[in-house]
Amino acid sequence: MAPPVRALLFDVFGTVVDWRTSVAREVTPFLAEHAPGTDPVEFAAAWRRRYQPAMDAVRSGARPFTRLDILHRENLEAVLADHGIDPAGLEEATLDHLNKAWHRLDPWPDSVEGLRRLKTRFIIAPLSNGNIALMLNLAKRAGLPWDAILGAEVAQAYKPSPAAYLRTAEILGLPPEACMLVAAHNGDLAAARRCGFRTAFIPRPTEYGPDQAKDLLPEQDWDFVAPSFPALADQLGCPPA
Amino acid sequence: MAPPVRALLFDVFGTVVDWRTSVAREVTPFLAEHAPGTDPVEFAAAWRRRYQPAMDAVRSGARPFTRLDILHRENLEAVLADHGIDPAGLEEATLDHLNKAWHRLDPWPDSVEGLRRLKTRFIIAPLSNGNIALMLNLAKRAGLPWDAILGAEVAQAYKPSPAAYLRTAEILGLPPEACMLVAAHNGDLAAARRCGFRTAFIPRPTEYGPDQAKDLLPEQDWDFVAPSFPALADQLGCPPA
């Protein structure tokens, strides 16, 4: 018999927070000044498109573990250049503030209430590819009541590498079966399941905007499927808010 | 001019929690059964006396980083033997439960209220030699409202090695001067100050019992000296509870 779930580990970008509209909001004043006419939402999406490729160098072992703030910064400079802005012509403080747009992401409207409820029965922590400072600053600003900040930097491995999940369970002193990944992405859940984690799918159908084509539906029989964090809390028997 | 303090990092054993009476309470039923007449407080102190020597092997590089739960377990088996109890004759579940006495330590009476107030103005996190699972389970049970669980396991170095402090600041994305160690131990504060940390001394004059002879008074001109966490919150201008 599987052990009871003790820890809920959360994907964050897309699952807990709305990175797309938040990053767009954060870059809007900069773009208005330096690249008038650029669509901030398109800029955010272009920045995000460089996210997975940047981590691939670490996943493959070609590059030692490098925290996401640094990868985001490299990607930012490339995206600026793609939009005709020379990053070398900008102040360091301007670049750093832009890069930390990822520390200022807004949660989905149900996230905080749901996490508060889930926290009463479970350990709750991010298992994100975001680094510790990013996750901590984001949580502090948004009021996410994590019990700990776990994830890629603590595990020294990027999801979906198995080490990201397995080391997290080991750090918690729990078998993988006592850990459940909560995510809006079927691929992340599939990787977690292969490591023995339980799985909860929370679709976020506008993460990529109104025309989103993927991750609208569960692609496997995940242990739980819920339309929001409070709905997951209901399914898991957590007391009401 | 020094940057403002952004993060308060806390020593935990002795500073936030009363390990001595808590461990004694936790081992009392076991000792009553297996070694009647053994003083639980003396047993706790004997277990604790093996704490610093066990970490020395890691600090010196003789042993790779090994989390505290494992060192505590090795020390437990040695202390049991010292008290005439053969650990090989005990169930694994019994040993594990005893070892996790360190996950069930009670806070000093002022700790939770003080941390809640300090959290409104600062990032608050443990910078303990305790491992992540230990700190997390302890915090969850005691209601310590940490923003993150940092410390030796995240930094992969035991205090007072400089790496324990410097890597913590670096992980937070802060200069050491923006970090303040809060501790009941002059030696810990001295090591943090050598790394550039600000310092706050909170004496805990009964950590080692009524006859405690050390760490009763500040041994340097620490940046702050306060008799409790709420008093520190007052000094740092945090709003009342």
mmCIF file with all atom_site columns, C-alpha atoms in Angstrom, chain A residues 6 67 100 118-125 131-134 136-137 139-140 145-150 153-154 167 170-173, chain B residues 6 67 100 118-125 131-134 136-137 139-140 145-150 153-154 167 170-173:
data_model
loop_
_atom_site.group_PDB
_atom_site.id
_atom_site.type_symbol
_atom_site.label_atom_id
_atom_site.label_alt_id
_atom_site.label_comp_id
_atom_site.label_asym_id
_atom_site.label_entity_id
_atom_site.label_seq_id
_atom_site.pdbx_PDB_ins_code
_atom_site.Cartn_x
_atom_site.Cartn_y
_atom_site.Cartn_z
_atom_site.occupancy
_atom_site.B_iso_or_equiv
_atom_site.pdbx_formal_charge
_atom_site.auth_seq_id
_atom_site.auth_comp_id
_atom_site.auth_asym_id
_atom_site.auth_atom_id
_atom_site.pdbx_PDB_model_num
ATOM 1  C CA . ARG A 1 6   ? 3.015  14.127 3.238   1.00 0.00 ? 6   ARG A CA 1
ATOM 2  C CA . ARG A 1 67  ? 20.898 29.243 -11.255 1.00 0.00 ? 67  ARG A CA 1
ATOM 3  C CA . LYS A 1 100 ? 14.044 40.547 -11.687 1.00 0.00 ? 100 LYS A CA 1
ATOM 4  C CA . LEU A 1 118 ? -3.337 22.823 1.687   1.00 0.00 ? 118 LEU A CA 1
ATOM 5  C CA . LYS A 1 119 ? -0.696 23.903 4.214   1.00 0.00 ? 119 LYS A CA 1
ATOM 6  C CA . THR A 1 120 ? -2.926 22.853 7.111   1.00 0.00 ? 120 THR A CA 1
ATOM 7  C CA . ARG A 1 121 ? -2.581 19.192 6.131   1.00 0.00 ? 121 ARG A CA 1
ATOM 8  C CA . PHE A 1 122 ? 0.598  18.954 4.086   1.00 0.00 ? 122 PHE A CA 1
ATOM 9  C CA . ILE A 1 123 ? 4.115  20.260 3.787   1.00 0.00 ? 123 ILE A CA 1
ATOM 10 C CA . ILE A 1 124 ? 3.944  22.706 0.864   1.00 0.00 ? 124 ILE A CA 1
ATOM 11 C CA . ALA A 1 125 ? 6.981  23.849 -1.090  1.00 0.00 ? 125 ALA A CA 1
ATOM 12 C CA . ASN A 1 131 ? 16.309 29.640 -7.934  1.00 0.00 ? 131 ASN A CA 1
ATOM 13 C CA . ILE A 1 132 ? 15.901 30.164 -4.201  1.00 0.00 ? 132 ILE A CA 1
ATOM 14 C CA . ALA A 1 133 ? 16.123 33.986 -4.188  1.00 0.00 ? 133 ALA A CA 1
ATOM 15 C CA . LEU A 1 134 ? 13.663 34.242 -7.068  1.00 0.00 ? 134 LEU A CA 1
ATOM 16 C CA . LEU A 1 136 ? 11.616 33.582 -2.008  1.00 0.00 ? 136 LEU A CA 1
ATOM 17 C CA . ASN A 1 137 ? 11.188 37.148 -3.293  1.00 0.00 ? 137 ASN A CA 1
ATOM 18 C CA . ALA A 1 139 ? 6.575  34.355 -2.428  1.00 0.00 ? 139 ALA A CA 1
ATOM 19 C CA . LYS A 1 140 ? 7.231  37.241 -0.052  1.00 0.00 ? 140 LYS A CA 1
ATOM 20 C CA . PRO A 1 145 ? 2.866  30.619 2.503   1.00 0.00 ? 145 PRO A CA 1
ATOM 21 C CA . TRP A 1 146 ? 5.500  27.989 1.652   1.00 0.00 ? 146 TRP A CA 1
ATOM 22 C CA . ASP A 1 147 ? 6.938  25.800 4.406   1.00 0.00 ? 147 ASP A CA 1
ATOM 23 C CA . ALA A 1 148 ? 10.303 25.748 2.607   1.00 0.00 ? 148 ALA A CA 1
ATOM 24 C CA . ILE A 1 149 ? 11.819 26.780 -0.705  1.00 0.00 ? 149 ILE A CA 1
ATOM 25 C CA . LEU A 1 150 ? 12.891 23.645 -2.532  1.00 0.00 ? 150 LEU A CA 1
ATOM 26 C CA . GLU A 1 153 ? 18.852 25.077 -6.894  1.00 0.00 ? 153 GLU A CA 1
ATOM 27 C CA . VAL A 1 154 ? 18.494 22.941 -3.760  1.00 0.00 ? 154 VAL A CA 1
ATOM 28 C CA . ARG A 1 167 ? 16.763 14.591 -4.495  1.00 0.00 ? 167 ARG A CA 1
ATOM 29 C CA . GLU A 1 170 ? 15.429 12.547 -0.245  1.00 0.00 ? 170 GLU A CA 1
ATOM 30 C CA . ILE A 1 171 ? 16.056 16.008 1.251   1.00 0.00 ? 171 ILE A CA 1
ATOM 31 C CA . LEU A 1 172 ? 12.576 15.866 2.773   1.00 0.00 ? 172 LEU A CA 1
ATOM 32 C CA . GLY A 1 173 ? 13.390 12.458 4.230   1.00 0.00 ? 173 GLY A CA 1
ATOM 33 C CA . ARG B 1 6   ? 17.169 42.699 4.184   1.00 0.00 ? 6   ARG B CA 1
ATOM 34 C CA . ARG B 1 67  ? 23.430 16.030 6.890   1.00 0.00 ? 67  ARG B CA 1
ATOM 35 C CA . LYS B 1 100 ? 13.849 12.600 15.329  1.00 0.00 ? 100 LYS B CA 1
ATOM 36 C CA . LEU B 1 118 ? 10.213 40.373 12.221  1.00 0.00 ? 118 LEU B CA 1
ATOM 37 C CA . LYS B 1 119 ? 8.778  38.707 9.110   1.00 0.00 ? 119 LYS B CA 1
ATOM 38 C CA . THR B 1 120 ? 6.739  41.805 8.301   1.00 0.00 ? 120 THR B CA 1
ATOM 39 C CA . ARG B 1 121 ? 9.903  43.798 7.573   1.00 0.00 ? 121 ARG B CA 1
ATOM 40 C CA . PHE B 1 122 ? 12.579 41.218 6.760   1.00 0.00 ? 122 PHE B CA 1
ATOM 41 C CA . ILE B 1 123 ? 13.199 37.934 5.036   1.00 0.00 ? 123 ILE B CA 1
ATOM 42 C CA . ILE B 1 124 ? 13.483 35.447 7.908   1.00 0.00 ? 124 ILE B CA 1
ATOM 43 C CA . ALA B 1 125 ? 15.136 32.043 7.569   1.00 0.00 ? 125 ALA B CA 1
ATOM 44 C CA . ASN B 1 131 ? 19.293 19.818 7.831   1.00 0.00 ? 131 ASN B CA 1
ATOM 45 C CA . ILE B 1 132 ? 16.326 20.914 5.745   1.00 0.00 ? 132 ILE B CA 1
ATOM 46 C CA . ALA B 1 133 ? 13.908 18.145 6.793   1.00 0.00 ? 133 ALA B CA 1
ATOM 47 C CA . LEU B 1 134 ? 14.759 18.648 10.455  1.00 0.00 ? 134 LEU B CA 1
ATOM 48 C CA . LEU B 1 136 ? 11.080 22.045 8.209   1.00 0.00 ? 136 LEU B CA 1
ATOM 49 C CA . ASN B 1 137 ? 9.460  19.462 10.487  1.00 0.00 ? 137 ASN B CA 1
ATOM 50 C CA . ALA B 1 139 ? 9.018  24.678 12.074  1.00 0.00 ? 139 ALA B CA 1
ATOM 51 C CA . LYS B 1 140 ? 5.806  23.019 10.968  1.00 0.00 ? 140 LYS B CA 1
ATOM 52 C CA . PRO B 1 145 ? 6.837  31.235 10.035  1.00 0.00 ? 145 PRO B CA 1
ATOM 53 C CA . TRP B 1 146 ? 10.073 31.049 8.020   1.00 0.00 ? 146 TRP B CA 1
ATOM 54 C CA . ASP B 1 147 ? 10.196 32.477 4.508   1.00 0.00 ? 147 ASP B CA 1
ATOM 55 C CA . ALA B 1 148 ? 12.644 29.757 3.469   1.00 0.00 ? 148 ALA B CA 1
ATOM 56 C CA . ILE B 1 149 ? 14.720 27.001 5.019   1.00 0.00 ? 149 ILE B CA 1
ATOM 57 C CA . LEU B 1 150 ? 18.374 27.868 4.547   1.00 0.00 ? 150 LEU B CA 1
ATOM 58 C CA . GLU B 1 153 ? 22.502 21.620 3.987   1.00 0.00 ? 153 GLU B CA 1
ATOM 59 C CA . VAL B 1 154 ? 21.679 24.314 1.424   1.00 0.00 ? 154 VAL B CA 1
ATOM 60 C CA . ARG B 1 167 ? 26.990 30.958 0.419   1.00 0.00 ? 167 ARG B CA 1
ATOM 61 C CA . GLU B 1 170 ? 25.011 34.588 -2.219  1.00 0.00 ? 170 GLU B CA 1
ATOM 62 C CA . ILE B 1 171 ? 21.995 32.270 -2.550  1.00 0.00 ? 171 ILE B CA 1
ATOM 63 C CA . LEU B 1 172 ? 19.808 35.133 -1.307  1.00 0.00 ? 172 LEU B CA 1
ATOM 64 C CA . GLY B 1 173 ? 21.356 37.416 -3.917  1.00 0.00 ? 173 GLY B CA 1
#
